[in-house]
Amino acid sequence: MGLLVNELRETSASGKTRSYEWRVTQLNALSNLIDDHEQEIVDALRFDLSKPPLETVAYEIALLKNSCKASSLKELKHWMAPEKVRTSLATFPSSAEIVSEPLGVVLVISAWNYPFLLSLVPVIGAIAAGNAVVLKPSEIAPASSSLLAKLLGKYMDNSSIRVVEGAVDETSALLQQKWDKIFYTGNGRVGRIVMAAAVKHLTPVVLELGGKSPVVVDSNINLEVAARRIIAGKWGCNSGQACVSPDYIITTKDYAPKLVDALKSELDKFYGKNPLESKDLSSIVNSNHFARLTKLMDDDKVSGKIVCGGEKDEKKLRIAPTVLLDVPRDSLIMTDEIFVPLLPIITVDKVEESFDVINSGPKPLAAYLFTNKKALKEKFVTTISAGGLVINDTTLHLAVHTLPFGGIGDSGVGADHGKFLF
Ligand code: NAD
């Protein structure tokens, strides 16, 4: 790995990656790569996750194109321009400006659940900022990893942009090297390993982690619309295997039965009477994650709590969208990020109590609220600390490139997207 990093460091030191022209050429090459190979990307995700093509197009390809063209290529000149700042009387008649400079050589370690988006968006950021970059895709999505290696090898300037495939051993070897920035996406346990490795060289890190993203449901809402938006954010995002998927719902005891009925009826419309056969649902990524799911469902504390779904097919790694009502807060399903298609509901007497429940746990990556009450919206925004807050929808903030995307506390460090990534 040392040789590889040295080679990229030499390219970076030569100044090649610094120019506006190099950055634009590489971003255009990346954009062409995506345009030319859409079907292969869809096929790779079908292989790795049985991901429905529509989901791949909407959440990987379209968001990538947006990040590359609408955001980075369109804004790059503006981002690169020095920013004049005011000086004070004490330094009169001086002028001052903030000049952006490339960091050098960046390492991107990405996760399996959105393998193209999570790999290429940080690569776009590294290129836009004039850096050399090494991408380490996730071994858990092997077809996507090898397609990324093949296509980046073919389309990009390999003296400064490289892919290293592999698992823990290869990532550990990469982490022993000195980098100028590490951008990691994945779980918090490995996030801590990455941060510890970065400390040795005082390397700055972005850690895009996960967490238990709650959905608070008030009773004065258009329930049908809310149910659809919760379903789209949970099962419509990789069957719940998305960092911003609703992890659990909090609602009042009185309202919970109505919410369950609405979820059942809308789930029926989304996935039909036999959701295990639906082509619109991704599978669980592998048998380890399926075993984890089974453990969550077999916990004595949630026995009898399933109010919808629960059917599974271990051979095909599939499970129907499953809702559990009134799970105890100390059950396994409520103690760690779920990251599978199970959606527990916990109940409170008054909706305002939901905020205490959320604040009693680690800070989530996202938090959602469905309400039409102005005061409750305001309380939500001032009381809840999360990477992102969305009112009356789920997951949508991820698609807004003018917002920083990232976590806070246990859900991450630093920000992604657009200018924030630059
Ligand atoms: P993963 O298993 O693909 O691991 C992520 C990366 O870490 C991989 O490239 C892997 O090779 C590497 N890795 C694994 N173990 C390692 C070790 N011991 N040492 C060094 N490197 C190691 O992905 P995952 O962690 O299962 O991803 C799911 C998690 O990621 C969830 O918590 C999810 O919420 C979070 N996530 C966050 C975002 C975000 O943008 N915030 C996006 C997607 C996923």
Short mmCIF file of C-alpha atoms and ligand atoms in Angstrom, two decimals:
data_model
loop_
_atom_site.label_atom_id
_atom_site.label_comp_id
_atom_site.label_asym_id
_atom_site.label_seq_id
_atom_site.Cartn_x
_atom_site.Cartn_y
_atom_site.Cartn_z
CA MET A 1 0.00 0.00 0.00
CA GLY A 2 2.96 2.28 0.73
CA LEU A 3 4.02 2.24 -2.94
CA LEU A 4 0.54 3.16 -4.08
CA VAL A 5 0.27 6.08 -1.68
CA ASN A 6 3.76 7.31 -2.62
CA GLU A 7 2.83 7.23 -6.30
CA LEU A 8 -0.31 9.29 -5.67
CA ARG A 9 1.59 11.63 -3.37
CA GLU A 10 4.09 12.29 -6.19
CA THR A 11 1.25 13.12 -8.57
CA SER A 12 -0.30 15.40 -5.98
CA ALA A 13 3.04 17.11 -5.31
CA SER A 14 3.53 17.68 -9.06
CA GLY A 15 0.50 20.00 -8.96
CA LYS A 16 -1.32 18.04 -11.67
CA THR A 17 -4.56 17.64 -9.71
CA ARG A 18 -4.66 21.30 -8.71
CA SER A 19 -5.80 22.88 -11.93
CA TYR A 20 -9.42 23.68 -12.68
CA GLU A 21 -9.03 21.88 -16.03
CA TRP A 22 -7.89 18.57 -14.45
CA ARG A 23 -10.78 18.65 -12.00
CA VAL A 24 -13.33 19.33 -14.74
CA THR A 25 -11.90 16.63 -17.01
CA GLN A 26 -12.10 14.05 -14.21
CA LEU A 27 -15.61 15.07 -13.15
CA ASN A 28 -16.76 14.85 -16.76
CA ALA A 29 -15.12 11.43 -17.07
CA LEU A 30 -16.97 10.28 -13.96
CA SER A 31 -20.21 11.63 -15.31
CA ASN A 32 -19.65 9.75 -18.60
CA LEU A 33 -18.81 6.60 -16.67
CA ILE A 34 -22.22 6.76 -14.97
CA ASP A 35 -24.10 7.59 -18.20
CA ASP A 36 -22.39 4.84 -20.20
CA HIS A 37 -22.84 2.09 -17.60
CA GLU A 38 -26.24 2.64 -16.02
CA GLN A 39 -27.43 -0.86 -16.87
CA GLU A 40 -24.29 -2.51 -15.45
CA ILE A 41 -24.78 -0.53 -12.24
CA VAL A 42 -28.41 -1.67 -12.04
CA ASP A 43 -27.30 -5.28 -12.67
CA ALA A 44 -24.54 -5.19 -10.06
CA LEU A 45 -27.00 -3.97 -7.44
CA ARG A 46 -29.50 -6.60 -8.49
CA PHE A 47 -26.79 -9.19 -7.86
CA ASP A 48 -25.57 -7.77 -4.54
CA LEU A 49 -28.88 -6.76 -2.96
CA SER A 50 -31.72 -7.66 -5.35
CA LYS A 51 -32.15 -3.90 -5.40
CA PRO A 52 -35.14 -2.86 -7.56
CA PRO A 53 -33.94 -1.01 -10.70
CA LEU A 54 -36.16 1.99 -9.94
CA GLU A 55 -34.47 2.39 -6.56
CA THR A 56 -31.02 2.18 -8.13
CA VAL A 57 -31.92 4.79 -10.71
CA ALA A 58 -33.54 7.12 -8.18
CA TYR A 59 -31.20 6.82 -5.22
CA GLU A 60 -27.83 5.95 -6.71
CA ILE A 61 -27.67 7.06 -10.34
CA ALA A 62 -29.81 10.23 -10.19
CA LEU A 63 -28.23 11.43 -6.94
CA LEU A 64 -24.76 10.75 -8.32
CA LYS A 65 -25.48 12.67 -11.51
CA ASN A 66 -26.80 15.50 -9.41
CA SER A 67 -23.71 15.53 -7.23
CA CYS A 68 -21.40 15.44 -10.24
CA LYS A 69 -23.11 17.73 -12.74
CA ALA A 70 -25.68 19.94 -11.04
CA SER A 71 -23.53 20.48 -7.98
CA SER A 72 -19.76 20.08 -8.50
CA LEU A 73 -19.30 20.84 -12.22
CA LYS A 74 -21.72 23.75 -12.13
CA GLU A 75 -20.39 25.32 -8.96
CA LEU A 76 -16.69 24.44 -9.08
CA LYS A 77 -15.35 27.74 -10.37
CA HIS A 78 -17.30 29.58 -7.76
CA TRP A 79 -16.15 27.22 -4.96
CA MET A 80 -12.51 27.53 -6.04
CA ALA A 81 -12.53 31.32 -6.13
CA PRO A 82 -10.80 32.99 -3.17
CA GLU A 83 -13.32 34.42 -0.72
CA LYS A 84 -12.63 38.02 0.30
CA VAL A 85 -13.15 38.72 3.99
CA ARG A 86 -13.34 41.99 5.91
CA THR A 87 -10.29 43.27 7.75
CA SER A 88 -10.28 45.55 10.79
CA LEU A 89 -9.09 49.07 11.48
CA ALA A 90 -6.07 47.60 13.26
CA THR A 91 -4.81 46.06 10.00
CA PHE A 92 -5.82 48.96 7.70
CA PRO A 93 -5.11 49.18 4.73
CA SER A 94 -4.65 45.42 4.33
CA SER A 95 -6.94 43.07 2.44
CA ALA A 96 -7.54 39.41 3.23
CA GLU A 97 -9.01 36.37 1.55
CA ILE A 98 -9.60 32.70 2.22
CA VAL A 99 -7.94 30.54 -0.43
CA SER A 100 -8.99 26.89 -0.81
CA GLU A 101 -6.13 24.47 -1.40
CA PRO A 102 -6.11 20.73 -2.07
CA LEU A 103 -5.32 18.59 0.98
CA GLY A 104 -3.22 16.05 -0.96
CA VAL A 105 -4.13 12.36 -0.93
CA VAL A 106 -7.52 11.29 0.37
CA LEU A 107 -8.75 7.83 1.40
CA VAL A 108 -12.44 6.98 0.90
CA ILE A 109 -13.74 3.84 2.64
CA SER A 110 -17.31 3.10 1.72
CA ALA A 111 -20.18 0.81 2.75
CA TRP A 112 -22.25 -1.83 0.96
CA ASN A 113 -25.80 -0.50 1.16
CA TYR A 114 -25.52 2.24 -1.52
CA PRO A 115 -22.18 1.13 -2.94
CA PHE A 116 -22.05 3.52 -5.92
CA LEU A 117 -23.42 6.59 -4.21
CA LEU A 118 -21.39 6.17 -1.03
CA SER A 119 -18.20 5.49 -3.00
CA LEU A 120 -18.46 8.05 -5.75
CA VAL A 121 -19.90 11.09 -3.97
CA PRO A 122 -16.81 11.42 -1.71
CA VAL A 123 -14.60 10.73 -4.75
CA ILE A 124 -16.38 13.59 -6.56
CA GLY A 125 -15.66 15.81 -3.55
CA ALA A 126 -12.00 14.79 -3.47
CA ILE A 127 -11.59 15.51 -7.20
CA ALA A 128 -13.51 18.81 -7.01
CA ALA A 129 -11.14 19.89 -4.25
CA GLY A 130 -8.09 18.95 -6.35
CA ASN A 131 -6.94 15.85 -4.48
CA ALA A 132 -5.59 12.47 -5.42
CA VAL A 133 -7.85 9.75 -4.04
CA VAL A 134 -7.92 6.05 -3.18
CA LEU A 135 -11.34 4.41 -2.98
CA LYS A 136 -11.89 1.24 -0.92
CA PRO A 137 -15.40 -0.04 -1.74
CA SER A 138 -17.16 -2.54 0.54
CA GLU A 139 -16.45 -6.24 0.09
CA ILE A 140 -20.02 -6.97 1.25
CA ALA A 141 -21.32 -5.79 -2.17
CA PRO A 142 -18.77 -7.67 -4.36
CA ALA A 143 -20.31 -7.11 -7.81
CA SER A 144 -20.51 -3.36 -7.15
CA SER A 145 -16.96 -3.29 -5.79
CA SER A 146 -15.49 -5.01 -8.84
CA LEU A 147 -17.52 -2.84 -11.26
CA LEU A 148 -16.25 0.28 -9.50
CA ALA A 149 -12.66 -0.97 -9.79
CA LYS A 150 -13.09 -1.81 -13.48
CA LEU A 151 -14.81 1.44 -14.47
CA LEU A 152 -12.65 3.84 -12.48
CA GLY A 153 -9.59 2.05 -13.90
CA LYS A 154 -10.92 2.65 -17.42
CA TYR A 155 -12.31 6.19 -17.18
CA MET A 156 -10.22 8.06 -14.63
CA ASP A 157 -6.66 9.40 -14.41
CA ASN A 158 -4.99 6.46 -12.68
CA SER A 159 -1.95 8.45 -11.68
CA SER A 160 -4.20 10.10 -9.09
CA ILE A 161 -7.42 8.11 -8.73
CA ARG A 162 -7.27 4.45 -7.73
CA VAL A 163 -9.47 1.71 -6.33
CA VAL A 164 -8.27 -0.88 -3.82
CA GLU A 165 -10.67 -3.76 -3.37
CA GLY A 166 -10.68 -5.92 -0.27
CA ALA A 167 -11.95 -6.49 3.24
CA VAL A 168 -10.62 -5.93 6.78
CA ASP A 169 -6.98 -6.84 5.99
CA GLU A 170 -6.74 -4.50 3.01
CA THR A 171 -8.55 -1.68 4.83
CA SER A 172 -6.29 -2.12 7.87
CA ALA A 173 -3.23 -1.94 5.62
CA LEU A 174 -4.59 1.24 4.00
CA LEU A 175 -5.25 2.75 7.42
CA GLN A 176 -1.60 2.31 8.39
CA GLN A 177 -0.61 4.79 5.68
CA LYS A 178 -0.46 8.53 6.10
CA TRP A 179 -3.43 10.27 4.44
CA ASP A 180 -4.41 13.91 4.23
CA LYS A 181 -8.05 13.10 4.87
CA ILE A 182 -10.04 9.93 5.50
CA PHE A 183 -13.71 9.79 4.53
CA TYR A 184 -15.35 6.73 6.07
CA THR A 185 -18.94 5.53 5.72
CA GLY A 186 -20.15 2.62 7.84
CA ASN A 187 -20.86 1.58 11.39
CA GLY A 188 -19.62 3.32 14.51
CA ARG A 189 -17.46 0.43 15.73
CA VAL A 190 -15.27 0.59 12.63
CA GLY A 191 -15.60 4.39 12.66
CA ARG A 192 -13.72 4.35 15.95
CA ILE A 193 -11.00 2.12 14.42
CA VAL A 194 -10.66 4.60 11.54
CA MET A 195 -10.45 7.58 13.87
CA ALA A 196 -7.86 5.85 16.07
CA ALA A 197 -5.71 5.12 12.98
CA ALA A 198 -6.06 8.72 11.81
CA VAL A 199 -4.86 10.09 15.15
CA LYS A 200 -1.38 8.70 14.54
CA HIS A 201 -0.84 11.12 11.65
CA LEU A 202 -3.23 13.83 12.86
CA THR A 203 -5.31 13.12 9.77
CA PRO A 204 -8.71 14.83 9.69
CA VAL A 205 -11.66 12.49 9.22
CA VAL A 206 -15.23 12.55 8.03
CA LEU A 207 -17.19 9.71 9.62
CA GLU A 208 -20.59 9.07 8.06
CA LEU A 209 -22.12 6.69 10.59
CA GLY A 210 -25.63 5.50 11.46
CA GLY A 211 -27.95 5.40 14.44
CA LYS A 212 -31.55 4.98 15.44
CA SER A 213 -33.46 7.54 13.38
CA PRO A 214 -36.88 8.05 15.00
CA VAL A 215 -40.19 9.10 13.46
CA VAL A 216 -42.58 10.96 15.75
CA VAL A 217 -46.19 10.72 14.59
CA ASP A 218 -48.71 13.21 15.93
CA SER A 219 -52.46 12.64 15.60
CA ASN A 220 -53.58 15.67 13.57
CA ILE A 221 -52.10 14.61 10.24
CA ASN A 222 -53.09 13.21 6.86
CA LEU A 223 -52.46 9.66 7.99
CA GLU A 224 -52.57 8.04 4.56
CA VAL A 225 -49.88 10.39 3.24
CA ALA A 226 -47.76 9.99 6.37
CA ALA A 227 -47.98 6.18 6.17
CA ARG A 228 -46.88 6.27 2.52
CA ARG A 229 -43.95 8.54 3.31
CA ILE A 230 -42.84 6.35 6.21
CA ILE A 231 -43.07 3.23 4.01
CA ALA A 232 -41.12 4.91 1.19
CA GLY A 233 -38.37 5.93 3.63
CA LYS A 234 -38.23 2.53 5.34
CA TRP A 235 -38.89 -0.28 2.87
CA GLY A 236 -38.49 1.84 -0.27
CA CYS A 237 -34.91 2.59 0.74
CA ASN A 238 -33.17 -0.74 0.36
CA SER A 239 -35.66 -2.50 2.67
CA GLY A 240 -34.58 -0.49 5.67
CA GLN A 241 -30.86 -1.02 4.99
CA ALA A 242 -30.26 2.71 4.64
CA CYS A 243 -28.55 4.99 7.15
CA VAL A 244 -31.47 7.46 7.19
CA SER A 245 -34.27 4.88 7.16
CA PRO A 246 -36.85 5.31 9.90
CA ASP A 247 -35.57 3.07 12.69
CA TYR A 248 -38.59 3.25 15.01
CA ILE A 249 -41.83 5.19 15.43
CA ILE A 250 -43.06 6.98 18.51
CA THR A 251 -46.72 7.84 18.74
CA THR A 252 -49.43 8.10 21.38
CA LYS A 253 -51.16 5.02 22.80
CA ASP A 254 -54.51 6.25 21.44
CA TYR A 255 -53.25 6.90 17.93
CA ALA A 256 -51.09 3.76 17.49
CA PRO A 257 -53.92 1.43 16.31
CA LYS A 258 -54.93 3.92 13.59
CA LEU A 259 -51.32 4.27 12.47
CA VAL A 260 -50.90 0.48 12.33
CA ASP A 261 -54.06 0.16 10.21
CA ALA A 262 -52.83 2.85 7.82
CA LEU A 263 -49.39 1.22 7.50
CA LYS A 264 -51.00 -2.17 6.78
CA SER A 265 -53.31 -0.78 4.16
CA GLU A 266 -50.61 1.25 2.38
CA LEU A 267 -48.09 -1.62 2.57
CA ASP A 268 -50.67 -3.73 0.78
CA LYS A 269 -50.81 -1.16 -2.02
CA PHE A 270 -47.01 -0.92 -2.24
CA TYR A 271 -46.06 -4.59 -2.08
CA GLY A 272 -49.26 -6.63 -2.58
CA LYS A 273 -50.63 -9.60 -0.66
CA ASN A 274 -47.42 -11.60 -0.98
CA PRO A 275 -44.58 -9.15 -0.31
CA LEU A 276 -41.99 -11.94 -0.17
CA GLU A 277 -42.44 -12.25 -3.93
CA SER A 278 -42.45 -8.50 -4.60
CA LYS A 279 -39.81 -7.28 -7.05
CA ASP A 280 -39.97 -3.86 -5.41
CA LEU A 281 -38.23 -4.97 -2.21
CA SER A 282 -34.48 -5.44 -1.77
CA SER A 283 -33.25 -8.57 -0.02
CA ILE A 284 -31.18 -8.70 3.16
CA VAL A 285 -27.57 -8.31 2.06
CA ASN A 286 -26.20 -11.60 3.46
CA SER A 287 -26.78 -14.46 5.90
CA ASN A 288 -24.96 -12.64 8.75
CA HIS A 289 -27.39 -9.75 8.57
CA PHE A 290 -30.28 -12.22 8.22
CA ALA A 291 -29.13 -13.99 11.41
CA ARG A 292 -29.02 -10.60 13.16
CA LEU A 293 -32.58 -9.92 11.99
CA THR A 294 -33.74 -13.32 13.28
CA LYS A 295 -32.13 -12.60 16.66
CA LEU A 296 -34.02 -9.29 16.92
CA MET A 297 -37.31 -11.06 16.11
CA ASP A 298 -36.67 -14.01 18.45
CA ASP A 299 -36.03 -11.81 21.48
CA ASP A 300 -38.54 -12.91 24.18
CA LYS A 301 -39.27 -9.28 24.94
CA VAL A 302 -40.88 -8.73 21.51
CA SER A 303 -42.76 -12.02 21.35
CA GLY A 304 -46.36 -11.41 20.22
CA LYS A 305 -45.62 -7.81 19.22
CA ILE A 306 -45.70 -8.28 15.43
CA VAL A 307 -48.83 -6.60 14.05
CA CYS A 308 -47.95 -6.76 10.35
CA GLY A 309 -45.66 -8.97 8.24
CA GLY A 310 -43.14 -11.26 9.89
CA GLU A 311 -43.07 -13.86 7.07
CA LYS A 312 -39.52 -14.66 5.98
CA ASP A 313 -37.62 -16.81 3.52
CA GLU A 314 -34.16 -17.53 4.84
CA LYS A 315 -32.93 -19.14 1.61
CA LYS A 316 -33.80 -16.08 -0.45
CA LEU A 317 -32.77 -13.71 2.39
CA ARG A 318 -36.15 -12.05 2.23
CA ILE A 319 -38.59 -10.80 4.83
CA ALA A 320 -41.95 -9.08 4.44
CA PRO A 321 -42.20 -5.50 5.74
CA THR A 322 -42.72 -6.06 9.46
CA VAL A 323 -44.24 -3.72 12.03
CA LEU A 324 -44.10 -4.39 15.78
CA LEU A 325 -46.29 -2.54 18.27
CA ASP A 326 -45.45 -1.55 21.84
CA VAL A 327 -42.01 -3.08 22.01
CA PRO A 328 -40.28 -2.56 25.38
CA ARG A 329 -37.54 0.04 25.33
CA ASP A 330 -35.02 -2.47 26.69
CA SER A 331 -35.68 -5.05 23.94
CA LEU A 332 -32.80 -5.85 21.57
CA ILE A 333 -34.57 -4.13 18.70
CA MET A 334 -34.55 -0.84 20.62
CA THR A 335 -30.95 -0.95 21.82
CA ASP A 336 -29.03 -0.75 18.55
CA GLU A 337 -29.56 0.49 14.98
CA ILE A 338 -31.98 -1.96 13.30
CA PHE A 339 -30.85 -1.67 9.64
CA VAL A 340 -33.27 -4.40 8.42
CA PRO A 341 -36.95 -4.22 7.35
CA LEU A 342 -38.37 -4.29 10.92
CA LEU A 343 -40.18 -1.19 12.17
CA PRO A 344 -41.08 -1.12 15.87
CA ILE A 345 -43.57 1.36 17.31
CA ILE A 346 -43.27 2.56 20.87
CA THR A 347 -46.07 4.47 22.54
CA VAL A 348 -46.27 7.42 24.92
CA ASP A 349 -49.18 9.18 26.65
CA LYS A 350 -48.54 12.59 25.10
CA VAL A 351 -46.70 13.22 21.81
CA GLU A 352 -44.37 15.77 23.49
CA GLU A 353 -42.92 12.91 25.59
CA SER A 354 -41.42 11.52 22.36
CA PHE A 355 -38.71 14.14 22.50
CA ASP A 356 -37.56 12.91 25.93
CA VAL A 357 -37.42 9.36 24.57
CA ILE A 358 -35.22 10.50 21.66
CA ASN A 359 -32.99 12.62 23.85
CA SER A 360 -32.43 9.73 26.26
CA GLY A 361 -30.43 7.89 23.55
CA PRO A 362 -27.41 8.72 21.37
CA LYS A 363 -27.90 11.52 18.84
CA PRO A 364 -29.44 10.03 15.68
CA LEU A 365 -28.39 10.61 12.08
CA ALA A 366 -31.90 11.83 11.23
CA ALA A 367 -35.14 12.52 13.06
CA TYR A 368 -38.59 12.88 11.52
CA LEU A 369 -41.81 14.44 12.73
CA PHE A 370 -45.30 14.27 11.25
CA THR A 371 -47.54 17.00 12.60
CA ASN A 372 -49.50 20.05 11.58
CA LYS A 373 -48.93 21.86 14.88
CA LYS A 374 -46.63 24.85 14.54
CA ALA A 375 -45.64 24.75 18.21
CA LEU A 376 -44.68 21.08 18.01
CA LYS A 377 -42.57 21.71 14.91
CA GLU A 378 -40.74 24.49 16.73
CA LYS A 379 -40.21 22.35 19.81
CA PHE A 380 -38.87 19.53 17.63
CA VAL A 381 -36.32 21.80 15.96
CA THR A 382 -35.16 23.36 19.23
CA THR A 383 -35.20 20.17 21.34
CA ILE A 384 -33.87 17.44 19.08
CA SER A 385 -30.22 17.23 18.11
CA ALA A 386 -29.69 14.99 15.07
CA GLY A 387 -27.63 15.05 11.87
CA GLY A 388 -30.74 16.18 9.99
CA LEU A 389 -34.38 16.96 10.81
CA VAL A 390 -37.28 16.52 8.40
CA ILE A 391 -40.86 17.55 9.07
CA ASN A 392 -43.76 15.73 7.37
CA ASP A 393 -41.55 13.44 5.31
CA THR A 394 -38.64 11.03 5.71
CA THR A 395 -35.12 10.79 4.18
CA LEU A 396 -35.66 13.70 1.74
CA HIS A 397 -32.92 15.92 3.16
CA LEU A 398 -30.41 13.47 1.66
CA ALA A 399 -31.38 14.68 -1.81
CA VAL A 400 -30.87 18.39 -1.06
CA HIS A 401 -27.29 19.11 -2.06
CA THR A 402 -27.35 22.63 -0.69
CA LEU A 403 -27.68 21.16 2.82
CA PRO A 404 -24.76 19.58 4.66
CA PHE A 405 -25.36 15.86 5.18
CA GLY A 406 -23.82 14.11 8.15
CA GLY A 407 -24.21 13.03 11.73
CA ILE A 408 -23.56 14.46 15.14
CA GLY A 409 -22.24 12.73 18.24
CA ASP A 410 -22.53 8.97 17.78
CA SER A 411 -23.96 9.37 14.26
CA GLY A 412 -20.86 10.96 12.78
CA VAL A 413 -18.29 13.66 12.34
CA GLY A 414 -18.06 16.18 9.48
CA ALA A 415 -20.30 16.75 6.49
CA ASP A 416 -20.93 15.49 2.99
CA HIS A 417 -22.58 16.97 -0.14
CA GLY A 418 -21.89 19.87 -2.44
CA LYS A 419 -19.90 22.78 -1.08
CA PHE A 420 -19.70 21.11 2.34
CA LEU A 421 -17.89 18.16 0.79
CA PHE A 422 -15.60 20.49 -1.17
P1 NAD B 1 -19.44 -2.36 5.70
O1 NAD B 1 -19.52 -3.69 6.35
O2 NAD B 1 -19.47 -2.27 4.22
O3 NAD B 1 -18.17 -1.62 6.29
C1 NAD B 1 -17.80 -0.33 5.84
C2 NAD B 1 -16.35 -0.35 5.44
O4 NAD B 1 -15.54 -0.62 6.58
C3 NAD B 1 -16.03 -1.42 4.40
O5 NAD B 1 -15.31 -0.83 3.34
C4 NAD B 1 -15.24 -2.44 5.18
O6 NAD B 1 -14.27 -3.11 4.39
C5 NAD B 1 -14.59 -1.61 6.27
N1 NAD B 1 -14.31 -2.39 7.48
C6 NAD B 1 -15.10 -3.32 8.04
N2 NAD B 1 -14.51 -3.80 9.17
C7 NAD B 1 -13.34 -3.17 9.30
C8 NAD B 1 -12.27 -3.21 10.26
N3 NAD B 1 -12.32 -4.04 11.30
N4 NAD B 1 -11.21 -2.40 10.08
C9 NAD B 1 -11.15 -1.56 9.02
N5 NAD B 1 -12.12 -1.48 8.09
C10 NAD B 1 -13.21 -2.26 8.21
O7 NAD B 1 -20.65 -1.43 6.16
P2 NAD B 1 -21.44 -1.39 7.52
O8 NAD B 1 -20.58 -0.85 8.59
O9 NAD B 1 -22.23 -2.63 7.75
O10 NAD B 1 -22.46 -0.25 7.06
C11 NAD B 1 -23.68 -0.07 7.69
C12 NAD B 1 -23.54 1.08 8.67
O11 NAD B 1 -23.14 2.25 7.97
C13 NAD B 1 -24.84 1.45 9.34
O12 NAD B 1 -24.58 1.80 10.66
C14 NAD B 1 -25.32 2.65 8.54
O13 NAD B 1 -26.20 3.48 9.25
C15 NAD B 1 -24.02 3.33 8.24
N6 NAD B 1 -24.13 4.15 7.04
C16 NAD B 1 -24.01 5.48 7.17
C17 NAD B 1 -24.17 6.29 6.05
C18 NAD B 1 -24.06 7.77 6.16
O14 NAD B 1 -23.97 8.42 5.12
N7 NAD B 1 -24.07 8.35 7.34
C19 NAD B 1 -24.43 5.72 4.81
C20 NAD B 1 -24.54 4.34 4.73
C21 NAD B 1 -24.38 3.55 5.84
#
